[in-house]
């Protein structure tokens, strides 16, 4: 029976809504939008509202996942360590309700912060640059929303699967570092060892699939498709890959017509994967754990 | 149908056996005291009843439902006051109770519940993070009472409460028992268990060493009270007349003190009138029950140290139930 998911989610949302940390993160997100828009308005004369929207992609790809991870990483394990989970599970909600209620609640928290930031971007775009690029705006907001809830899900999944706060933090920070700082080392590195040279632009399919599964580049690829201009991915480069290659999407690097799993839209599936995978593992482990 | 029934319930953490082959039956409508020192396995047992922890072997049922496979049937019918819990510091006390009402789909009035457990409307409006340990205990008790549960499981309910709070909590337990709620009351403090429970199970190192009524337990170690009368004159002359009273087992005079062993409580008054009628002046009367502490020592060490005075709580044992880690 999972009838208590909405009740738990509502409590979660209300609880998180009183957290100063959350307000700080939302404030940061909003501040980035305000500062970004104002700065561009000052410096660029001929920018359009939809171009400026695209510029947002760069700061958002860093801040949104960090915010979402912070919102989620203590969700389940925090209650487990403090003991409030005994109060919660002593009531009718069961472990399934707890994991999915928390997942929904924390995703909603991230969603509200993202939507707030985008609403402000819409207003500032109209005020400073005189237009409302509603289609770009809707698409970009949707992609960013998916990006945010994906990382919230990843964090909630981790928080359900571990038994200590330290482990949850280590896993979440480690995962983020892999996505941002170590992805090239972990993918192009083995390629280099196997082939004695770095991956070319038109690399083998398995290598391109690996590149496709980085949620950071999945986000920038998707974002680039919905806004004017491109949103460059912010990931560490070690020079194992040519610089040119790192700027291209897997679909662009594939010789000929890319299979569906290498196409740009597949990035949405990748983001869902990073939401569902960790939650499934975390839920499995949590439902079998002694509390 | 038993309210709680365990069969061969066992929990092992590596080499340590926290609960060892426990067979326990709590009848519907009774107040059952679950007594034992810290680390005896009381909380582990409760955790298995609530499916917080899975048994290594054996099984348990609550209200006839299997604690593991039918846990969803159990939780709506049971109120739980867990041990070592925490509240949600950012949510108000009232919101906690409202949440419990939502999840139990109950028609309770949050203010009525808060009033019953002694939280004022002002306290209820504050974030629970500001609460003292005792107030948290009251809040959790309130949440447990929501939905008028058939079984109330209380793990160390008096922790954090002052003597006044403990009395209120005991009144509340009696109230609930009046309403027909079965109460499973776990504690390491004898007088708290003694004050409210119909029957007591004594747990020691994961094993159930005794299950009986308080009186039954007393009798089982040759119970009854000891009555001492301090007189103004030598007591030896009164021995025979007092010993002839029904319900007096033994009389012993030493100096001006008359010491009587009295298994039958109603005989005490007659001892006093008899002594008084014989013209003796009674300066003082002291009555001591056989303490559960000496009983406990008998049960767990296989010998009675005969001590009937000292502290009334079971001394805590060093070995706590270990925290579970994966």
Coordinates of C-alpha atoms in Angstrom, one line a residue:
Chain A
X1 CA 0.0 0.0 0.0
X2 CA 1.5 3.3 -1.0
X3 CA -1.4 5.6 -0.2
X4 CA 0.6 7.8 2.2
X5 CA 3.0 9.1 -0.4
X6 CA 1.2 12.5 -0.8
X7 CA 0.9 13.0 2.9
X8 CA 4.6 12.3 3.5
X9 CA 5.5 14.5 0.5
X10 CA 3.4 17.4 1.8
X11 CA 5.1 17.2 5.2
X12 CA 8.5 17.0 3.6
X13 CA 7.7 20.1 1.5
X14 CA 6.5 22.0 4.5
X15 CA 9.4 20.9 6.6
X16 CA 12.0 21.8 3.9
X17 CA 10.1 25.1 3.2
X18 CA 11.1 26.2 6.8
X19 CA 14.7 25.4 6.2
X20 CA 17.0 28.4 6.0
X21 CA 19.3 26.4 3.8
X22 CA 16.7 26.0 1.2
X23 CA 15.8 29.7 1.2
X24 CA 19.5 30.5 0.8
X25 CA 19.8 28.2 -2.2
X26 CA 16.6 29.7 -3.8
X27 CA 18.0 33.1 -3.1
X28 CA 21.3 32.2 -4.7
X29 CA 19.5 30.9 -7.8
X30 CA 17.4 34.0 -8.0
X31 CA 20.4 36.2 -7.4
X32 CA 22.3 34.6 -10.3
X33 CA 19.4 35.4 -12.6
X34 CA 19.1 39.0 -11.4
X35 CA 22.9 39.6 -11.5
X36 CA 23.3 37.9 -14.8
X37 CA 20.5 39.9 -16.5
X38 CA 21.5 43.2 -15.0
X39 CA 25.2 42.7 -16.0
X40 CA 24.2 41.8 -19.6
X41 CA 21.8 44.7 -19.8
X42 CA 24.6 47.0 -18.7
X43 CA 27.3 45.7 -21.0
X44 CA 25.6 44.4 -24.2
X45 CA 23.6 46.8 -26.3
X46 CA 21.9 44.5 -28.8
X47 CA 21.2 41.4 -26.8
X48 CA 17.8 39.9 -27.1
X49 CA 15.8 38.3 -24.3
X50 CA 16.2 34.8 -25.8
X51 CA 20.0 35.1 -26.1
X52 CA 20.3 36.2 -22.5
X53 CA 18.2 33.3 -21.5
X54 CA 20.8 31.1 -23.1
X55 CA 23.6 32.7 -21.1
X56 CA 21.8 31.5 -17.9
X57 CA 22.6 27.9 -18.9
X58 CA 26.2 28.2 -17.8
X59 CA 25.7 29.2 -14.2
X60 CA 22.6 27.1 -13.8
X61 CA 24.4 23.9 -14.8
X62 CA 26.7 24.3 -11.8
X63 CA 24.3 25.7 -9.2
X64 CA 21.1 23.6 -9.9
X65 CA 22.7 20.2 -9.3
X66 CA 24.6 21.4 -6.2
X67 CA 21.4 22.9 -4.8
X68 CA 19.4 19.7 -5.6
X69 CA 22.1 17.5 -4.1
X70 CA 22.1 19.5 -0.9
X71 CA 18.3 19.4 -0.7
X72 CA 18.2 15.6 -1.1
X73 CA 21.3 14.0 0.4
X74 CA 20.0 13.9 4.0
X75 CA 16.4 13.1 3.1
X76 CA 16.2 9.5 4.4
X77 CA 19.5 8.9 6.2
X78 CA 19.1 12.1 8.2
X79 CA 15.8 10.8 9.7
X80 CA 17.4 7.5 10.2
X81 CA 20.3 8.9 12.2
X82 CA 18.2 11.4 14.3
X83 CA 15.5 8.8 15.0
X84 CA 12.5 10.7 13.6
X85 CA 12.1 7.9 11.2
X86 CA 10.8 5.8 14.1
X87 CA 8.1 8.3 14.7
X88 CA 7.3 8.3 11.0
X89 CA 7.3 4.5 10.5
X90 CA 5.4 4.0 13.7
X91 CA 2.5 5.7 11.9
X92 CA 0.8 4.1 9.0
X93 CA 3.3 5.2 6.3
X94 CA 5.7 2.3 5.4
X95 CA 9.1 2.4 3.9
X96 CA 7.9 2.8 0.4
X97 CA 5.8 5.8 1.4
X98 CA 8.8 7.3 3.1
X99 CA 11.2 6.9 0.2
X100 CA 8.8 8.1 -2.5
X101 CA 7.1 10.7 -0.4
X102 CA 10.5 12.2 0.3
X103 CA 11.4 11.9 -3.3
X104 CA 8.3 13.8 -4.4
X105 CA 8.6 16.3 -1.6
X106 CA 12.3 17.1 -2.3
X107 CA 11.8 17.2 -6.1
X108 CA 9.0 19.7 -5.5
X109 CA 11.3 21.9 -3.4
X110 CA 13.9 21.9 -6.2
X111 CA 11.2 22.5 -8.7
X112 CA 9.8 25.5 -6.9
X113 CA 13.3 27.1 -6.7
X114 CA 13.9 26.5 -10.4
X115 CA 10.5 27.8 -11.4
X116 CA 11.0 30.9 -9.2
X117 CA 14.3 31.6 -10.9
X118 CA 12.8 31.2 -14.3
X119 CA 9.8 33.4 -13.5
X120 CA 12.2 36.2 -12.5
X121 CA 14.2 35.6 -15.7
X122 CA 11.0 36.0 -17.7
X123 CA 10.1 39.3 -16.0
X124 CA 13.6 40.7 -16.2
X125 CA 13.9 39.6 -19.9
X126 CA 10.7 41.6 -20.6
X127 CA 11.8 44.6 -18.6
X128 CA 15.5 44.9 -19.7
X129 CA 15.3 43.5 -23.2
X130 CA 11.7 44.1 -24.2
X131 CA 10.6 40.6 -25.3
X132 CA 9.1 37.5 -23.9
X133 CA 10.6 34.5 -25.7
X134 CA 7.9 32.2 -24.4
X135 CA 8.7 29.0 -26.4
X136 CA 12.5 29.2 -25.6
X137 CA 11.6 30.0 -22.0
X138 CA 9.2 27.1 -21.6
X139 CA 11.6 24.6 -23.2
X140 CA 14.6 25.8 -21.2
X141 CA 12.7 25.9 -17.9
X142 CA 11.4 22.3 -18.6
X143 CA 14.9 21.0 -19.3
X144 CA 16.3 22.7 -16.2
X145 CA 13.5 21.4 -14.1
X146 CA 14.2 17.9 -15.3
X147 CA 17.9 18.5 -14.6
X148 CA 17.2 19.7 -11.1
X149 CA 14.7 16.9 -10.1
X150 CA 17.1 14.3 -11.6
X151 CA 19.8 15.4 -9.2
X152 CA 17.3 15.6 -6.3
X153 CA 16.3 12.0 -7.1
X154 CA 20.0 11.0 -7.2
X155 CA 20.5 12.5 -3.8
X156 CA 17.4 11.0 -2.3
X157 CA 18.3 7.6 -3.7
X158 CA 21.8 7.8 -2.1
X159 CA 20.3 9.0 1.2
X160 CA 18.0 5.9 1.2
X161 CA 20.7 3.5 0.4
X162 CA 23.3 4.3 3.1
X163 CA 23.2 4.2 6.9
X164 CA 25.3 7.2 7.8
X165 CA 25.3 10.9 7.0
X166 CA 29.0 10.8 6.2
X167 CA 28.6 8.1 3.6
X168 CA 25.7 9.9 2.0
X169 CA 27.7 13.1 1.7
X170 CA 30.8 11.3 0.4
X171 CA 28.8 9.5 -2.3
X172 CA 26.9 12.6 -3.4
X173 CA 30.1 14.8 -3.5
X174 CA 32.0 12.0 -5.2
X175 CA 29.3 11.5 -7.8
X176 CA 29.2 15.2 -8.6
X177 CA 33.0 15.3 -8.8
X178 CA 32.9 12.4 -11.3
X179 CA 30.4 14.2 -13.4
X180 CA 32.2 17.5 -13.5
X181 CA 35.8 16.8 -12.9
X182 CA 36.7 13.2 -13.5
X183 CA 34.5 12.1 -16.4
X184 CA 37.1 12.6 -19.1
X185 CA 39.7 10.8 -17.0
X186 CA 37.4 7.9 -16.3
X187 CA 36.2 7.5 -19.9
X188 CA 39.0 8.8 -22.2
X189 CA 41.6 7.5 -19.7
X190 CA 40.8 3.8 -20.3
X191 CA 40.4 4.5 -24.0
X192 CA 43.9 5.9 -24.0
X193 CA 45.2 2.8 -22.2
X194 CA 43.4 0.5 -24.7
X195 CA 44.3 2.3 -27.9
X196 CA 47.5 4.1 -26.9
X197 CA 46.0 7.4 -28.0
X198 CA 43.1 9.6 -27.0
X199 CA 39.7 9.2 -28.6
X200 CA 39.2 11.0 -31.9
X201 CA 36.3 13.2 -32.8
X202 CA 34.6 10.3 -34.5
X203 CA 35.1 7.8 -31.7
X204 CA 33.8 4.3 -31.3
X205 CA 30.1 4.0 -30.4
X206 CA 30.7 2.6 -26.9
X207 CA 32.8 5.7 -26.1
X208 CA 30.2 8.1 -27.4
X209 CA 27.5 6.3 -25.4
X210 CA 29.7 6.9 -22.3
X211 CA 29.9 10.5 -23.1
X212 CA 26.1 10.6 -23.6
X213 CA 25.5 9.4 -20.1
X214 CA 27.1 12.3 -18.3
X215 CA 24.1 14.2 -17.0
X216 CA 26.0 17.5 -17.2
X217 CA 26.5 17.3 -20.9
X218 CA 23.1 15.8 -21.3
X219 CA 21.7 19.0 -19.8
X220 CA 23.8 21.4 -21.9
X221 CA 23.0 19.4 -25.1
X222 CA 19.3 19.6 -24.4
X223 CA 19.5 23.2 -23.4
X224 CA 21.4 24.1 -26.5
X225 CA 18.5 22.7 -28.5
X226 CA 15.9 24.9 -26.9
X227 CA 17.7 28.3 -26.6
X228 CA 19.4 30.5 -29.0
X229 CA 23.2 29.8 -29.2
X230 CA 24.8 26.9 -27.4
X231 CA 25.2 26.3 -23.7
X232 CA 28.8 25.0 -23.3
X233 CA 29.3 22.2 -20.9
X234 CA 31.3 23.1 -17.8
X235 CA 33.5 20.0 -17.2
X236 CA 37.2 19.7 -16.5
X237 CA 39.3 19.0 -19.6
X238 CA 42.6 17.0 -19.3
X239 CA 43.5 17.0 -22.9
X240 CA 43.0 13.3 -23.4
X241 CA 40.4 14.3 -25.9
X242 CA 40.8 17.0 -28.5
X243 CA 39.3 20.2 -27.4
X244 CA 37.1 20.3 -30.5
X245 CA 35.7 16.9 -29.6
X246 CA 34.8 18.0 -26.1
X247 CA 32.6 20.8 -27.5
X248 CA 30.6 18.5 -29.7
X249 CA 27.6 16.4 -28.8
X250 CA 27.8 12.6 -29.3
X251 CA 25.4 12.9 -32.2
X252 CA 27.6 15.4 -33.9
X253 CA 30.7 13.1 -33.4
X254 CA 29.0 10.1 -34.9
X255 CA 29.8 9.4 -38.5
X256 CA 26.5 9.3 -40.4
X257 CA 23.1 9.2 -38.8
X258 CA 23.4 8.7 -35.1
X259 CA 21.4 5.8 -33.5
X260 CA 18.6 7.0 -31.3
X261 CA 20.6 6.6 -28.1
X262 CA 23.2 9.0 -29.3
X263 CA 20.8 11.7 -30.5
X264 CA 20.4 14.9 -28.6
X265 CA 16.9 14.3 -27.3
X266 CA 18.2 11.1 -25.6
X267 CA 19.8 13.4 -23.0
X268 CA 16.3 13.5 -21.4
X269 CA 16.4 9.7 -21.0
X270 CA 19.9 10.1 -19.5
X271 CA 18.6 12.6 -16.9
X272 CA 15.7 10.2 -16.1
X273 CA 18.2 7.4 -15.8
X274 CA 20.2 9.3 -13.1
X275 CA 16.9 9.9 -11.3
X276 CA 15.5 6.4 -11.4
X277 CA 18.7 4.3 -11.1
X278 CA 19.9 5.7 -7.7
X279 CA 16.3 5.7 -6.3
X280 CA 15.8 2.1 -7.3
X281 CA 19.1 1.0 -5.7
X282 CA 18.5 3.2 -2.6
X283 CA 14.9 2.0 -2.2
X284 CA 16.0 -1.7 -2.5
X285 CA 18.6 -1.2 0.2
X286 CA 16.4 0.8 2.5
X287 CA 13.5 -1.7 2.3
X288 CA 15.9 -4.4 3.5
X289 CA 17.7 -2.5 6.2
X290 CA 17.5 -2.8 9.9
X291 CA 16.8 0.6 11.2
Chain B
X1 CA -6.7 -13.6 19.8
X2 CA -3.6 -12.4 21.5
X3 CA -2.7 -8.7 20.9
X4 CA 1.0 -9.6 20.6
X5 CA 2.4 -13.0 20.1
X6 CA 6.0 -14.0 19.4
X7 CA 7.3 -17.4 18.5
X8 CA 11.0 -18.2 18.8
X9 CA 11.7 -14.6 18.0
X10 CA 15.5 -14.2 17.7
X11 CA 17.8 -11.4 16.6
X12 CA 21.5 -11.8 16.2
X13 CA 24.0 -9.0 15.4
X14 CA 27.1 -11.0 14.4
X15 CA 28.1 -12.9 17.5
X16 CA 25.8 -11.0 19.8
X17 CA 22.3 -12.4 20.4
X18 CA 20.1 -9.4 21.3
X19 CA 16.9 -11.4 21.5
X20 CA 17.1 -15.1 22.1
X21 CA 14.2 -17.4 21.2
X22 CA 11.5 -15.2 22.7
X23 CA 8.0 -16.7 23.2
X24 CA 5.8 -14.0 24.5
X25 CA 2.0 -13.6 24.5
X26 CA 0.2 -10.4 25.4
X27 CA -3.5 -10.8 25.8
X28 CA -6.0 -8.4 24.4
X29 CA -6.9 -5.6 26.9
X30 CA -4.1 -6.1 29.4
X31 CA -1.4 -3.8 30.4
X32 CA 1.8 -5.8 29.9
X33 CA 5.0 -4.6 31.5
X34 CA 8.2 -5.5 29.6
X35 CA 10.9 -5.2 32.2
X36 CA 14.6 -5.5 31.9
X37 CA 17.8 -3.6 32.2
X38 CA 19.1 -1.5 29.4
X39 CA 20.6 -3.7 26.7
X40 CA 18.3 -6.7 27.6
X41 CA 16.8 -6.6 24.1
X42 CA 13.5 -4.8 24.9
X43 CA 13.9 -2.2 22.1
X44 CA 15.1 -4.8 19.7
X45 CA 12.0 -6.9 20.4
X46 CA 9.8 -3.8 19.9
X47 CA 11.7 -2.9 16.7
X48 CA 10.9 -6.4 15.3
X49 CA 7.2 -6.0 16.3
X50 CA 7.1 -2.8 14.2
X51 CA 9.2 -4.2 11.3
X52 CA 12.0 -1.6 11.9
X53 CA 14.3 -4.6 12.4
X54 CA 13.9 -8.1 10.8
X55 CA 14.3 -11.1 13.0
X56 CA 17.1 -13.6 12.4
X57 CA 14.7 -16.4 13.3
X58 CA 11.2 -16.9 14.6
X59 CA 8.2 -14.6 14.0
X60 CA 5.8 -12.2 15.7
X61 CA 2.2 -11.2 15.2
X62 CA 0.4 -8.1 16.4
X63 CA -3.4 -8.3 16.5
X64 CA -3.0 -11.5 14.5
X65 CA -1.1 -9.9 11.6
X66 CA 2.4 -11.0 10.8
X67 CA 4.8 -8.3 11.8
X68 CA 6.9 -8.6 8.7
X69 CA 4.5 -9.6 5.9
X70 CA 1.4 -7.7 7.1
X71 CA 3.0 -4.7 8.7
X72 CA 0.7 -2.4 6.7
X73 CA -2.3 -3.9 8.5
X74 CA -0.7 -3.4 11.9
X75 CA 0.5 0.2 11.8
X76 CA -3.0 1.8 11.4
X77 CA -4.2 -0.1 14.5
X78 CA -1.3 0.5 16.7
X79 CA 0.1 3.6 18.5
X80 CA 3.8 3.7 18.9
X81 CA 5.9 5.7 21.4
X82 CA 9.4 4.7 20.2
X83 CA 12.6 4.9 22.1
X84 CA 15.4 7.1 20.9
X85 CA 13.2 9.0 18.4
X86 CA 13.4 12.6 17.3
X87 CA 10.8 15.1 16.3
X88 CA 10.8 17.4 13.2
X89 CA 12.5 20.5 14.6
X90 CA 11.0 22.9 12.1
X91 CA 7.4 21.7 12.4
X92 CA 5.1 22.8 15.2
X93 CA 3.8 20.3 17.8
X94 CA 0.4 20.8 16.4
X95 CA 1.6 20.0 12.8
X96 CA 3.1 16.7 14.2
X97 CA -0.3 15.7 15.6
X98 CA -2.1 16.8 12.4
X99 CA 0.3 14.7 10.4
X100 CA -0.5 11.6 12.6
X101 CA -4.2 12.3 12.1
X102 CA -3.8 12.5 8.3
X103 CA -1.8 9.3 8.1
X104 CA -4.3 7.4 10.3
X105 CA -7.3 8.9 8.6
X106 CA -8.6 9.7 12.0
X107 CA -11.3 12.1 13.1
X108 CA -9.4 13.3 16.2
X109 CA -9.2 16.9 17.2
X110 CA -5.5 17.9 17.3
X111 CA -6.1 20.3 20.2
X112 CA -7.9 17.6 22.2
X113 CA -5.0 15.3 21.8
X114 CA -2.4 18.0 22.7
X115 CA -4.4 18.8 25.8
X116 CA -4.6 15.2 26.8
X117 CA -0.8 14.9 26.8
X118 CA -0.4 18.2 28.6
X119 CA 0.9 20.5 25.8
X120 CA -0.5 24.0 26.0
X121 CA -1.8 25.7 22.8
X122 CA 1.2 28.0 23.0
X123 CA 3.6 25.1 23.2
X124 CA 1.7 23.4 20.4
X125 CA 2.2 26.4 18.1
X126 CA 5.9 26.5 18.6
X127 CA 8.4 24.6 16.4
X128 CA 9.1 21.2 18.1
X129 CA 12.8 21.9 17.9
X130 CA 12.4 24.2 20.9
X131 CA 10.9 21.4 23.0
X132 CA 12.5 19.8 26.1
X133 CA 13.0 16.1 26.1
X134 CA 9.9 15.7 28.2
X135 CA 7.7 17.8 25.9
X136 CA 9.0 15.7 22.9
X137 CA 7.9 12.6 24.9
X138 CA 4.5 14.1 25.4
X139 CA 4.2 15.1 21.8
X140 CA 5.1 11.6 20.6
X141 CA 2.7 10.1 23.1
X142 CA 0.0 12.3 21.6
X143 CA 0.8 11.1 18.1
X144 CA 0.6 7.5 19.4
X145 CA -2.9 8.1 20.8
X146 CA -4.2 9.4 17.5
X147 CA -6.9 7.2 16.0
X148 CA -7.7 5.4 19.2
X149 CA -5.3 2.5 18.6
X150 CA -6.1 -1.1 19.7
X151 CA -2.6 -1.6 20.9
X152 CA -0.3 1.0 22.4
X153 CA 3.4 0.1 22.3
X154 CA 5.4 2.3 24.6
X155 CA 9.2 2.0 24.8
X156 CA 10.6 3.7 27.9
X157 CA 7.7 6.2 28.1
X158 CA 8.9 7.9 31.2
X159 CA 12.3 9.0 29.8
X160 CA 12.7 12.7 30.1
X161 CA 9.6 13.2 32.2
X162 CA 9.7 14.7 35.7
X163 CA 7.9 12.9 38.6
X164 CA 4.7 14.9 37.9
X165 CA 4.9 14.1 34.2
X166 CA 5.5 10.4 35.0
X167 CA 2.3 10.4 37.1
X168 CA 0.3 12.0 34.3
X169 CA 1.7 9.5 31.9
X170 CA 0.6 6.7 34.3
X171 CA -2.8 8.1 34.5
X172 CA -3.0 8.3 30.8
X173 CA -2.0 4.6 30.5
X174 CA -4.7 3.7 33.0
X175 CA -7.2 5.8 31.1
X176 CA -6.3 4.0 27.8
X177 CA -6.5 0.6 29.5
X178 CA -10.0 1.6 30.7
X179 CA -11.0 2.2 27.1
X180 CA -9.9 -1.4 26.4
X181 CA -6.6 -0.6 24.7
X182 CA -3.9 -3.2 25.1
X183 CA -0.7 -1.7 26.3
X184 CA 2.8 -3.0 25.9
X185 CA 4.8 -1.0 28.3
X186 CA 8.6 -1.4 28.2
X187 CA 10.8 0.0 30.9
X188 CA 13.9 -0.6 32.9
X189 CA 12.3 1.0 36.0
X190 CA 10.5 -1.3 38.3
X191 CA 8.2 1.1 40.0
X192 CA 6.9 2.5 36.7
X193 CA 6.0 -0.9 35.5
X194 CA 4.6 -1.9 38.9
X195 CA 2.4 1.2 38.9
X196 CA 0.4 0.4 35.8
X197 CA 0.9 -3.2 34.7
X198 CA -1.4 -6.2 35.1
X199 CA 1.3 -8.6 34.1
X200 CA 5.1 -8.4 33.7
X201 CA 7.5 -10.2 31.6
X202 CA 11.1 -9.9 32.7
X203 CA 13.8 -9.9 30.0
X204 CA 17.4 -10.5 30.7
X205 CA 20.1 -10.8 28.1
X206 CA 17.5 -11.4 25.4
X207 CA 15.7 -14.2 27.3
X208 CA 12.4 -14.0 29.0
X209 CA 13.1 -15.1 32.5
X210 CA 9.7 -14.7 34.1
X211 CA 6.1 -13.8 33.1
X212 CA 3.6 -13.3 35.9
X213 CA 1.4 -10.8 37.7
X214 CA 3.1 -8.5 40.2
X215 CA 1.5 -10.5 43.1
X216 CA 2.4 -13.8 41.4
X217 CA 6.0 -12.7 41.1
X218 CA 6.1 -11.7 44.8
X219 CA 4.6 -15.0 45.9
X220 CA 7.0 -16.9 43.8
X221 CA 9.9 -15.7 45.9
X222 CA 8.0 -16.3 49.2
X223 CA 6.5 -12.9 49.2
X224 CA 4.4 -10.9 51.5
X225 CA 5.4 -7.8 53.4
X226 CA 7.5 -7.4 56.5
X227 CA 5.9 -5.3 59.2
X228 CA 7.9 -3.7 62.0
X229 CA 6.3 -2.3 65.2
X230 CA 8.5 0.0 67.4
X231 CA 7.2 -0.1 70.9
X232 CA 7.8 1.7 74.2
X233 CA 8.4 -1.5 76.0
X234 CA 10.1 -4.9 75.4
X235 CA 8.2 -6.7 72.6
X236 CA 8.8 -10.3 73.5
X237 CA 5.6 -10.7 75.5
X238 CA 3.5 -10.0 72.5
X239 CA 4.8 -12.7 70.2
X240 CA 2.3 -15.4 70.9
X241 CA -0.8 -13.3 70.6
X242 CA 0.3 -11.7 67.3
X243 CA 1.5 -15.1 65.9
X244 CA -2.0 -16.5 66.5
X245 CA -3.6 -13.9 64.1
X246 CA -4.7 -15.4 60.7
X247 CA -2.4 -14.3 57.9
X248 CA 0.7 -13.8 60.0
X249 CA 3.5 -16.2 59.1
X250 CA 6.2 -15.4 61.5
X251 CA 6.8 -13.1 64.5
X252 CA 10.1 -12.2 65.9
X253 CA 10.9 -9.9 68.8
X254 CA 14.1 -8.1 69.3
X255 CA 14.3 -5.6 72.1
X256 CA 11.5 -3.2 71.6
X257 CA 10.9 -4.1 68.0
X258 CA 8.3 -6.6 66.9
X259 CA 9.0 -8.0 63.4
X260 CA 6.1 -9.8 61.6
X261 CA 6.1 -11.5 58.3
X262 CA 2.6 -10.9 56.8
X263 CA 1.7 -12.7 53.6
X264 CA -2.0 -11.6 54.0
X265 CA -2.3 -7.8 53.6
X266 CA -5.5 -7.5 55.6
X267 CA -3.8 -9.0 58.7
X268 CA -1.8 -5.9 59.2
X269 CA -4.6 -3.9 60.8
X270 CA -5.4 -6.7 63.2
X271 CA -1.7 -6.8 64.3
X272 CA -2.0 -3.2 65.2
X273 CA -5.2 -3.5 67.2
X274 CA -4.0 -6.7 68.9
X275 CA -0.8 -5.0 70.1
X276 CA -2.7 -1.9 71.1
X277 CA -5.3 -3.9 72.9
X278 CA -2.6 -5.6 74.9
X279 CA -1.7 -2.2 76.4
X280 CA 1.5 -1.7 74.5
X281 CA 2.4 1.8 73.1
X282 CA 3.2 1.8 69.4
X283 CA 5.7 4.5 68.5
X284 CA 6.0 3.7 64.8
X285 CA 5.0 1.1 62.2
X286 CA 7.1 0.3 59.2
X287 CA 5.9 -1.9 56.3
X288 CA 8.2 -3.1 53.5
X289 CA 7.0 -4.9 50.5
X290 CA 9.2 -7.5 49.0
X291 CA 10.9 -5.4 46.3
X292 CA 10.9 -6.4 42.7
X293 CA 14.6 -5.6 42.8
X294 CA 15.3 -8.6 45.0
X295 CA 12.9 -10.5 42.8
X296 CA 14.8 -9.5 39.8
X297 CA 18.1 -10.5 41.3
X298 CA 16.6 -13.9 42.1
X299 CA 15.4 -14.3 38.5
X300 CA 18.6 -13.2 36.8
X301 CA 21.3 -14.4 39.1
X302 CA 19.5 -17.5 40.4
X303 CA 19.9 -16.2 44.0
X304 CA 18.2 -13.6 46.2
X305 CA 20.4 -11.2 48.1
X306 CA 17.5 -10.7 50.5
X307 CA 17.8 -6.9 50.1
X308 CA 14.4 -5.3 50.4
X309 CA 15.4 -1.7 50.9
X310 CA 17.7 0.1 48.5
X311 CA 17.0 1.7 45.0
X312 CA 14.1 0.4 43.0
X313 CA 15.5 0.5 39.5
X314 CA 17.3 -2.2 37.8
X315 CA 20.9 -1.2 37.4
X316 CA 21.8 -0.6 33.8
X317 CA 24.0 -3.2 32.2
X318 CA 27.1 -2.2 30.3
X319 CA 26.3 -4.0 27.1
X320 CA 23.8 -1.9 25.2
X321 CA 22.2 -3.3 22.1
X322 CA 24.6 -2.3 19.4
X323 CA 23.7 0.1 16.7
X324 CA 23.0 -1.6 13.4
X325 CA 25.3 -0.8 10.6
X326 CA 25.4 -2.4 7.2

